[in-house]
PDB file of C-alpha atoms and ligand atoms in Angstrom:
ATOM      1  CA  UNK V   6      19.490  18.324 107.707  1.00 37.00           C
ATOM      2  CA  UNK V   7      22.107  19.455 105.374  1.00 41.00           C
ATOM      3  CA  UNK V   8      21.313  21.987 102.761  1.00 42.00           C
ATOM      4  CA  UNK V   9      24.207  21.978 100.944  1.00 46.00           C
ATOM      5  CA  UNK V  10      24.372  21.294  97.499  1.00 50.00           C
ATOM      6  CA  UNK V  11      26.601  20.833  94.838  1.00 62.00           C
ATOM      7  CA  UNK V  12      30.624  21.833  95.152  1.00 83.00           C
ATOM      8  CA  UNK V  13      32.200  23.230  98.278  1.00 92.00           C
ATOM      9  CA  UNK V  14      34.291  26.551  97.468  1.00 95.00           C
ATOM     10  CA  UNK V  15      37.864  26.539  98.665  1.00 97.00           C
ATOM     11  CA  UNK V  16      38.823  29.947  99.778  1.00 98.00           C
ATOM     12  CA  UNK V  17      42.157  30.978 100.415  1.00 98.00           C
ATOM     13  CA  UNK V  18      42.365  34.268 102.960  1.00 98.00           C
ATOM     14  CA  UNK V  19      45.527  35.699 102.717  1.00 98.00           C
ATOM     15  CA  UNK V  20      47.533  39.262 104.179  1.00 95.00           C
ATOM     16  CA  UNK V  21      49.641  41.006 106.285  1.00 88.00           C
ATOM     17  CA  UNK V  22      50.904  39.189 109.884  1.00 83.00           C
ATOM     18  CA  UNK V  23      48.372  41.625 112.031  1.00 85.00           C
ATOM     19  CA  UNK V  24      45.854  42.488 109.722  1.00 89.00           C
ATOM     20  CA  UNK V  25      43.463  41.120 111.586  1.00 91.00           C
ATOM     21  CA  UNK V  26      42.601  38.593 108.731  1.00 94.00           C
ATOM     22  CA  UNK V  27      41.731  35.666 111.633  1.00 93.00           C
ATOM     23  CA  UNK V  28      38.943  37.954 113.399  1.00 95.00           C
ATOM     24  CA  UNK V  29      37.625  38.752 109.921  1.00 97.00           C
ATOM     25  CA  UNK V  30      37.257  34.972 109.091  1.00 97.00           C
ATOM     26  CA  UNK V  31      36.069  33.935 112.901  1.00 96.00           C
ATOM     27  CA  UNK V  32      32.879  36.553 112.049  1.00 98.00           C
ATOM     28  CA  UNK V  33      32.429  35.559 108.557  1.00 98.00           C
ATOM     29  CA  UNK V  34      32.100  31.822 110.140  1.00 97.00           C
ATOM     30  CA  UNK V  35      30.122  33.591 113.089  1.00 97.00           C
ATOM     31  CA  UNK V  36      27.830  35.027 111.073  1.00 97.00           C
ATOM     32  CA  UNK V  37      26.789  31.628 109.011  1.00 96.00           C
ATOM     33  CA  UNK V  38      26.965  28.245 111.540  1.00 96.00           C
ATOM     34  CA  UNK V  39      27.559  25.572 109.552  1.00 94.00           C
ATOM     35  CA  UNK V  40      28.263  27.316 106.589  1.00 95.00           C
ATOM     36  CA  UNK V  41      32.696  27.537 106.394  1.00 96.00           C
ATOM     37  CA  UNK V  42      34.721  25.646 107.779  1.00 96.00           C
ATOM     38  CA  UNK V  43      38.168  26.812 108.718  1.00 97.00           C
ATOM     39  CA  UNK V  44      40.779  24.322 107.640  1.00 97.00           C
ATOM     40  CA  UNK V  45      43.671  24.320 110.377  1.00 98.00           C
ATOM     41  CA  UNK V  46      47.244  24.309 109.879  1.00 98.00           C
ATOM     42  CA  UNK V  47      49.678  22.359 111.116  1.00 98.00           C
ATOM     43  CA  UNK V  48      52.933  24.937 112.616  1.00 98.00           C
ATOM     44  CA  UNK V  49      55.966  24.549 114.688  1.00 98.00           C
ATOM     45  CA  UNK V  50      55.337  27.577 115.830  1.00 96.00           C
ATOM     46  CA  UNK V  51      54.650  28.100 119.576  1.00 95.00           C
ATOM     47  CA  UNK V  52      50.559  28.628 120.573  1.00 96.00           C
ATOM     48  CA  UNK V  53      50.362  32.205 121.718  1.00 92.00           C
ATOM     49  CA  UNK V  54      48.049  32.618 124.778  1.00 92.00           C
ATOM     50  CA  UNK V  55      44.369  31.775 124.383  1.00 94.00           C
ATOM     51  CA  UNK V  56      45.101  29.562 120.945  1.00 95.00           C
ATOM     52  CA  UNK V  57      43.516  25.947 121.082  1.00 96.00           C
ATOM     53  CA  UNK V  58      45.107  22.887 119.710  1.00 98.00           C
ATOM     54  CA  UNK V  59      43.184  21.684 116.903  1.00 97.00           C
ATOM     55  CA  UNK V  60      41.100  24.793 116.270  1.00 95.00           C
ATOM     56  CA  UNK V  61      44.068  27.641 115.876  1.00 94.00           C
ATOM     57  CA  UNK V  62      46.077  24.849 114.784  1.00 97.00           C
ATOM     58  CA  UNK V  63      47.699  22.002 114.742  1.00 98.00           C
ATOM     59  CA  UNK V  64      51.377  22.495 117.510  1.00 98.00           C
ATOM     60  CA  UNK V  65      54.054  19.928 116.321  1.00 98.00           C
ATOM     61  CA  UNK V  66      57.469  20.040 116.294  1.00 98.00           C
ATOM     62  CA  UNK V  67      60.237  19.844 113.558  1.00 97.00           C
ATOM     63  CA  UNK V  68      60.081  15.894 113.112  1.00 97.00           C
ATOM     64  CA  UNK V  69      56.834  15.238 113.213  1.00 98.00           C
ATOM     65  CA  UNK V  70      56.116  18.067 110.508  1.00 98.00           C
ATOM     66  CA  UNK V  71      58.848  16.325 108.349  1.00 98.00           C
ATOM     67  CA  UNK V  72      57.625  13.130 108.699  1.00 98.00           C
ATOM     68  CA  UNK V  73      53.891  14.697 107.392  1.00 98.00           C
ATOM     69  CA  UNK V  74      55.979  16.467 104.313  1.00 97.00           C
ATOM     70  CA  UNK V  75      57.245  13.020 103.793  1.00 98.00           C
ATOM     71  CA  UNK V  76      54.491  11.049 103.931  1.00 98.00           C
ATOM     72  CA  UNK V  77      52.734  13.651 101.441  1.00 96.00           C
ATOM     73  CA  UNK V  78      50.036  14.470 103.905  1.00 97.00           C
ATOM     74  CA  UNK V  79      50.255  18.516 102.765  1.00 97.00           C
ATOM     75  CA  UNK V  80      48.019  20.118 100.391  1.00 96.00           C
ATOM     76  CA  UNK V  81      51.344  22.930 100.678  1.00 97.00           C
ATOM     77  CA  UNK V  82      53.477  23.846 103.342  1.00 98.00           C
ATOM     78  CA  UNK V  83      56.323  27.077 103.619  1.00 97.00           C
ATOM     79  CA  UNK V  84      58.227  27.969 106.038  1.00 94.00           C
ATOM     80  CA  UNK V  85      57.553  31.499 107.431  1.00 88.00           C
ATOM     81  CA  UNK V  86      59.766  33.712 110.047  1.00 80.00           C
ATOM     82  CA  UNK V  87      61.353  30.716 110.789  1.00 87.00           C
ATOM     83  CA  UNK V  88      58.714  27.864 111.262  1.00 95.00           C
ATOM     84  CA  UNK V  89      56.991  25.695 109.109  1.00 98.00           C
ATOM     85  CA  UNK V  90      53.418  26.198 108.718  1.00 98.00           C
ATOM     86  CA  UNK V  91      51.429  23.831 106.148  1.00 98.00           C
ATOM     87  CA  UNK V  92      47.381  22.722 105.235  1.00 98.00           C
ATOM     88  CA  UNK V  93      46.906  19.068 105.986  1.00 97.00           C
ATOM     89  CA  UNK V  94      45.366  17.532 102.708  1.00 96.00           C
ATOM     90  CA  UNK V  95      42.979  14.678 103.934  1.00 94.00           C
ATOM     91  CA  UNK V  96      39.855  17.492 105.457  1.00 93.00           C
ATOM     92  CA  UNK V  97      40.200  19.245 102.557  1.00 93.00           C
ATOM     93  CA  UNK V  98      39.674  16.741 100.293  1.00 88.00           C
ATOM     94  CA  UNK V  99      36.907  14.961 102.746  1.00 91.00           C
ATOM     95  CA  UNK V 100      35.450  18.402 103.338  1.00 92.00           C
ATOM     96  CA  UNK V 101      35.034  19.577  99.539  1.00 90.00           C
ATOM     97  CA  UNK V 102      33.352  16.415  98.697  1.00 89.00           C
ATOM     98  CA  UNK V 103      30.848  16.714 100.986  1.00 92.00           C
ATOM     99  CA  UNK V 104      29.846  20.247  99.766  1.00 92.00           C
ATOM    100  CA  UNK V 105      31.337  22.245 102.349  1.00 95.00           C
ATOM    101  CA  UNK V 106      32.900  25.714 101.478  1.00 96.00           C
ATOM    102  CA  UNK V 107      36.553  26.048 103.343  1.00 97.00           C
ATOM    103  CA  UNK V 108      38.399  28.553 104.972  1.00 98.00           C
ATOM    104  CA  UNK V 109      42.049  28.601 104.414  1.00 98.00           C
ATOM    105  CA  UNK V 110      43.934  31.486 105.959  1.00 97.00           C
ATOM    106  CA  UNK V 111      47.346  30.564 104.227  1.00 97.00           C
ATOM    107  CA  UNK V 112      50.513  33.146 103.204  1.00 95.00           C
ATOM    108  CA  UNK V 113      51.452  33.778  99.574  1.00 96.00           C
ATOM    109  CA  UNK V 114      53.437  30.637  98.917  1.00 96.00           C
ATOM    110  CA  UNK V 115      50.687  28.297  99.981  1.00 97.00           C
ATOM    111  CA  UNK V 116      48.260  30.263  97.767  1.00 98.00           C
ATOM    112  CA  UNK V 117      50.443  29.584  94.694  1.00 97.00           C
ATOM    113  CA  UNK V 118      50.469  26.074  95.520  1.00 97.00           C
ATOM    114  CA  UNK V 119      47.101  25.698  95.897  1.00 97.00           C
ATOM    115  CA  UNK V 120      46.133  27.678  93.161  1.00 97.00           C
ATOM    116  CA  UNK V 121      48.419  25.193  90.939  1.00 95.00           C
ATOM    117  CA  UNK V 122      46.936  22.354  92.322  1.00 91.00           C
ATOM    118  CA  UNK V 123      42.730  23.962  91.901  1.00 90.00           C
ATOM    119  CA  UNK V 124      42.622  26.045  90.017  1.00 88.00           C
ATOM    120  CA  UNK V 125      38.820  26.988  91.140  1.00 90.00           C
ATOM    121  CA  UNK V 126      40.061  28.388  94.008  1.00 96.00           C
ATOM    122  CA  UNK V 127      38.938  31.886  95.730  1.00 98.00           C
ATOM    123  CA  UNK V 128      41.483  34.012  96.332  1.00 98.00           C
ATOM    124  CA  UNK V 129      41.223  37.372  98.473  1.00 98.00           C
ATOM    125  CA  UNK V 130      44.175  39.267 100.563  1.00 98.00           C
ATOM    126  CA  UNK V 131      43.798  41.374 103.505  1.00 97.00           C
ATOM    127  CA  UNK V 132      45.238  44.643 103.944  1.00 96.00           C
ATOM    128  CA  UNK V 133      45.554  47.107 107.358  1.00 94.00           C
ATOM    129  CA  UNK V 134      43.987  50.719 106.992  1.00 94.00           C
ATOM    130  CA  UNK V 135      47.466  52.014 107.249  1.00 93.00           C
ATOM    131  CA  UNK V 136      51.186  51.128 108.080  1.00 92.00           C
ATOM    132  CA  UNK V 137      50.836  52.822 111.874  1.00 92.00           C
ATOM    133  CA  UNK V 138      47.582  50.814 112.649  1.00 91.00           C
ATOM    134  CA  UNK V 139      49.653  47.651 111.131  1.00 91.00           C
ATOM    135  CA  UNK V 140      52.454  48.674 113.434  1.00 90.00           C
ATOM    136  CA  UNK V 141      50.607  49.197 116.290  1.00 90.00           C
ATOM    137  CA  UNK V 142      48.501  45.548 116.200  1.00 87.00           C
ATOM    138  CA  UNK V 143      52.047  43.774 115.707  1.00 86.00           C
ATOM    139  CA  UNK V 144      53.078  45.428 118.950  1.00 86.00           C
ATOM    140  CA  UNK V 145      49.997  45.574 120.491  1.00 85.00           C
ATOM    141  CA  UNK V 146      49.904  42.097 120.242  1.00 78.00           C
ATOM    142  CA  UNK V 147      52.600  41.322 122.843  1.00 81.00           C
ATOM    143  CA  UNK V 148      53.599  38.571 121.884  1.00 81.00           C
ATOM    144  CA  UNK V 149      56.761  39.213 119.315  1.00 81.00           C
ATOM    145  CA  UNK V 150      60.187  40.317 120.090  1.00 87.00           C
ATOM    146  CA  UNK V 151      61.149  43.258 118.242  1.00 87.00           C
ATOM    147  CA  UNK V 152      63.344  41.277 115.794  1.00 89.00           C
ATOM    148  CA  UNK V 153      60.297  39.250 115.139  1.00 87.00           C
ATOM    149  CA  UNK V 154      58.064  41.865 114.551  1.00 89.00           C
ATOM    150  CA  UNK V 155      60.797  43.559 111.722  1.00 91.00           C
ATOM    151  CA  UNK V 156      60.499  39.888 110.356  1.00 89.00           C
ATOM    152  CA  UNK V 157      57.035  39.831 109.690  1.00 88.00           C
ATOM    153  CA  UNK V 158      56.810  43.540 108.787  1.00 92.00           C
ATOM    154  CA  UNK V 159      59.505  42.823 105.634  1.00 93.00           C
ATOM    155  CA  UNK V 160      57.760  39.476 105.166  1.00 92.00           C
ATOM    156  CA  UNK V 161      54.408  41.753 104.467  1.00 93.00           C
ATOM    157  CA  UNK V 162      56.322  43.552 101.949  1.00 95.00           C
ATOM    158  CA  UNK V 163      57.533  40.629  99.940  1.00 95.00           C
ATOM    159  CA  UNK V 164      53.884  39.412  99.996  1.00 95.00           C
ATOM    160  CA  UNK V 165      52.289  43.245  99.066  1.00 96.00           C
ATOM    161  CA  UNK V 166      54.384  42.243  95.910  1.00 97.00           C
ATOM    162  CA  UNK V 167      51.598  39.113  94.982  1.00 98.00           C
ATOM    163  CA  UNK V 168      48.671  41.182  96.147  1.00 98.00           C
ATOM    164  CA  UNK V 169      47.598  41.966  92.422  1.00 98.00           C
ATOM    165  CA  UNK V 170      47.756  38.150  92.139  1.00 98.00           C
ATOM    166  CA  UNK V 171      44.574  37.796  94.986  1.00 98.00           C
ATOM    167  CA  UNK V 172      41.291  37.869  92.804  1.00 98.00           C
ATOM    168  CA  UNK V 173      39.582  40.200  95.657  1.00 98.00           C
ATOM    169  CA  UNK V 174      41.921  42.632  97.873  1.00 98.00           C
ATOM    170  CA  UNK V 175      39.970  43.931 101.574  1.00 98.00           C
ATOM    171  CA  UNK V 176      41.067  46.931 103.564  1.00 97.00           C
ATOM    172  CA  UNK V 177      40.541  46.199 106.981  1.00 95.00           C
ATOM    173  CA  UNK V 178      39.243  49.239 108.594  1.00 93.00           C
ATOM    174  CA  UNK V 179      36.277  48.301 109.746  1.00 95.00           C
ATOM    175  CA  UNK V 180      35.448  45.118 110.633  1.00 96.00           C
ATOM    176  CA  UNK V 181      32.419  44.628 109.924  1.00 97.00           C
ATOM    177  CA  UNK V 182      32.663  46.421 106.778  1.00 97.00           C
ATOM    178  CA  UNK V 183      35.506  44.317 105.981  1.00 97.00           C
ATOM    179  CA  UNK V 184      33.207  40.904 106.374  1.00 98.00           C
ATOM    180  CA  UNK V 185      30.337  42.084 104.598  1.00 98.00           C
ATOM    181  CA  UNK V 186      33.331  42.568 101.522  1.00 98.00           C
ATOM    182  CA  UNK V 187      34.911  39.069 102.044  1.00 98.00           C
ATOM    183  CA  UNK V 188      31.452  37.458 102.078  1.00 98.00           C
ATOM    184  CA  UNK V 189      29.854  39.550  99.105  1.00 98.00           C
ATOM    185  CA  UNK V 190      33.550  37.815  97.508  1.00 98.00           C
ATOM    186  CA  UNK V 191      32.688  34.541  98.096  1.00 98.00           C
ATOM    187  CA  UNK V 192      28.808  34.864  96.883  1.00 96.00           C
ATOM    188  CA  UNK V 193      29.470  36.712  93.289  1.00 97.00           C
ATOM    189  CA  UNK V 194      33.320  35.294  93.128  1.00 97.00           C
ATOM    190  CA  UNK V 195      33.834  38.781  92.227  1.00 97.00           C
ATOM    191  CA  UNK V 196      34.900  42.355  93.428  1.00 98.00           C
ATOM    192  CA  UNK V 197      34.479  45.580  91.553  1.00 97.00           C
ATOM    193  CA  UNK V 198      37.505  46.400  89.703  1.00 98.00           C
ATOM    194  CA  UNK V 199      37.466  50.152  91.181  1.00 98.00           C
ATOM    195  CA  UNK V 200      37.677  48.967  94.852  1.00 97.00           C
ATOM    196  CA  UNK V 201      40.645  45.989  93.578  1.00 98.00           C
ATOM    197  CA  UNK V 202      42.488  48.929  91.898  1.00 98.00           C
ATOM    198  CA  UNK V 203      42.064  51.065  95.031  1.00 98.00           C
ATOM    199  CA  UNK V 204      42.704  48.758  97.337  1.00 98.00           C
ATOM    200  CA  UNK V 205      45.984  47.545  95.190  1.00 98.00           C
ATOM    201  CA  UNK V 206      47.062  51.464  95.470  1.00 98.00           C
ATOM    202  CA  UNK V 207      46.836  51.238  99.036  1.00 97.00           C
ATOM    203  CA  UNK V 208      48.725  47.807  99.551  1.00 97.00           C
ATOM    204  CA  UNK V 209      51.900  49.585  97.579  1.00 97.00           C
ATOM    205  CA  UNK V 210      51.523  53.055  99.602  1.00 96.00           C
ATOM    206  CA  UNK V 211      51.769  51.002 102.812  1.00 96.00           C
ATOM    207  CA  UNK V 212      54.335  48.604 101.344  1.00 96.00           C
ATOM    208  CA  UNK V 213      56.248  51.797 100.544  1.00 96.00           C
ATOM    209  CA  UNK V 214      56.160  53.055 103.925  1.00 94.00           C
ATOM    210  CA  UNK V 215      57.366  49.503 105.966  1.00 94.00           C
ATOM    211  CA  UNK V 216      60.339  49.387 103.854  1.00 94.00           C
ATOM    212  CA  UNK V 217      61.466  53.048 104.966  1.00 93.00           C
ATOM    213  CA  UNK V 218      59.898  52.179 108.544  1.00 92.00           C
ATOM    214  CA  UNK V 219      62.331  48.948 108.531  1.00 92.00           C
ATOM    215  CA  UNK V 220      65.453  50.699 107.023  1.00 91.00           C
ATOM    216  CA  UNK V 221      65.580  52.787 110.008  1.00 87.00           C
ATOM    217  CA  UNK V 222      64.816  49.857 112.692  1.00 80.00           C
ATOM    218  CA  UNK V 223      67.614  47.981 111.616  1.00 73.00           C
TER     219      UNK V 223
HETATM  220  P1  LIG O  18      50.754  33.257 112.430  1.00 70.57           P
HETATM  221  O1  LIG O  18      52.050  32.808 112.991  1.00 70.57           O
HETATM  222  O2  LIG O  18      50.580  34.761 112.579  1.00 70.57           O
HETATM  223  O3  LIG O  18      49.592  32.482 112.949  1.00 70.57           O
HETATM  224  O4  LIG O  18      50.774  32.973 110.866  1.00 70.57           O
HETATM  225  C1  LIG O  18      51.818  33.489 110.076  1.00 70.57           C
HETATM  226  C2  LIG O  18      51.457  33.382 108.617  1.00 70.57           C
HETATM  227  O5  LIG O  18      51.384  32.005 108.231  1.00 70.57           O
HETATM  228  C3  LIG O  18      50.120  34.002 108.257  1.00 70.57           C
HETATM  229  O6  LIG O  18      50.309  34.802 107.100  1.00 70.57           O
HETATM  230  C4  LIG O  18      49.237  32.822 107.958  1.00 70.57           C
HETATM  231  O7  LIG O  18      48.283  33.137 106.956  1.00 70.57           O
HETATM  232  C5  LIG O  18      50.248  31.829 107.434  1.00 70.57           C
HETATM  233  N1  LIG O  18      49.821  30.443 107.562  1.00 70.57           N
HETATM  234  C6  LIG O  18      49.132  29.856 108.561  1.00 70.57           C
HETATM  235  N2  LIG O  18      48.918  28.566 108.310  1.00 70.57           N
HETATM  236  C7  LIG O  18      49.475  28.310 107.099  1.00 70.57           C
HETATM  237  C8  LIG O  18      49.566  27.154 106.278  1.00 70.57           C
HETATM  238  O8  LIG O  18      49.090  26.074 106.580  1.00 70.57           O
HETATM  239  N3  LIG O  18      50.226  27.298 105.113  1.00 70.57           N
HETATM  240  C9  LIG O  18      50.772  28.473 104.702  1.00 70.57           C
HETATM  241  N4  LIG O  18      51.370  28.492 103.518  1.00 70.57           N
HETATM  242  N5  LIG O  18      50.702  29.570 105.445  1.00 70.57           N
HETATM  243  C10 LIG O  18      50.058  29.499 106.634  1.00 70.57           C
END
């Protein structure tokens, strides 16, 4: 039996490559069956090890993402270090109309677009404990040349530059800290202006810090 009433909330999750912004929405979901879905992207980009078709995302290549841009079958799409990621329309629409709250976990560009398009739309963006921890998860991860990693590590400070646009901002220290923010988020649709300044702080300091990290890498 379904107890959901009324309108679904669309929430867009956004941060840093290696925040850590995936686990954090894979516990929130964890934590409530039934209660978020996760709306998955279509990429070009390559699965890394242990991501699922159809649950990480959607794996096509160049064509067959044009031919979806074409036929208008994107809520938004960007491309981002070099592939095109983008939020089929049709579940979202299905989904919200049924009452069901959705997970996106979309970059900055995506959340403008959506945000243009609904302008109910949740908005909260993840941010690492510090630029070594960030550092260390992008390498940690394995799965990025170097090159790549620099990529994503200047692409997080072009997007620390929108972070005062995110209604909610979430350091991710602690994980489970971290949830119990995201989720009080999504229940009030509000976070306490103290925490959004501090947090804001912190997303410039460690902004800051990648650009002098990256001047010397390359
Ligand atoms: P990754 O390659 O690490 O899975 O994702 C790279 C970035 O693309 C992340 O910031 C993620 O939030 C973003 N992303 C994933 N799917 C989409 C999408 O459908 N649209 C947009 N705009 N960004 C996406």
């Amino acid at each position: 039996m379904s107890e959901k009433k009324g309108k679904g909330k669309l929430i867009i999750v956004s941060g840093f490559s290696g925040t850590g912004k995936g686990t954090m929405i894979s516990k929130l979901m964890e934590r409530h069956p039934g209660k978020y879905a996760f709306s998955v992207s279509a990429t070009t980009r390559k699965p890394r090890p242990g991501e699922e078709e159809g649950k990480d995302y959607f794996f096509v290549d160049h064509d067959r993402f044009e031919e979806m841009i074409a036929g208008d079958e994107l809520l938004e799409h960007t491309s981002f270090s070099g592939n095109y990621y983008g939020t089929p329309a049709g579940p979202i629409n299905k989904l919200l109309a049924e009452g069901q709250n959705i997970i996106l976990d979309i970059e900055v560009t995506g959340m403008h677009q959506v945000t243009y398009r609904r302008s109910d739309t949740l908005t909260a963006f993840i941010v690492p404990p510090s630029e070594e921890e960030l550092i260390r998860r992008l390498t940690g991860r394995g799965t990025e040349s170097r090159e790549q990693i620099v990529r994503r590590l200047t692409r997080a400070t072009e997007e620390a530059a929108f972070a005062h646009e995110y209604a909610c901002i979430i350091k991710n220290g602690d994980l489970e800290q971290s949830v119990d923010e995201l989720e009080a988020y999504i229940e009030t649709e509000k976070q306490d202006p103290r925490l959004h300044a501090e947090n804001l702080r912190l997303t410039e300091d460690i902004s800051n810090k990648l650009k002098r990290y990256i001047s010397k890498e390359i």
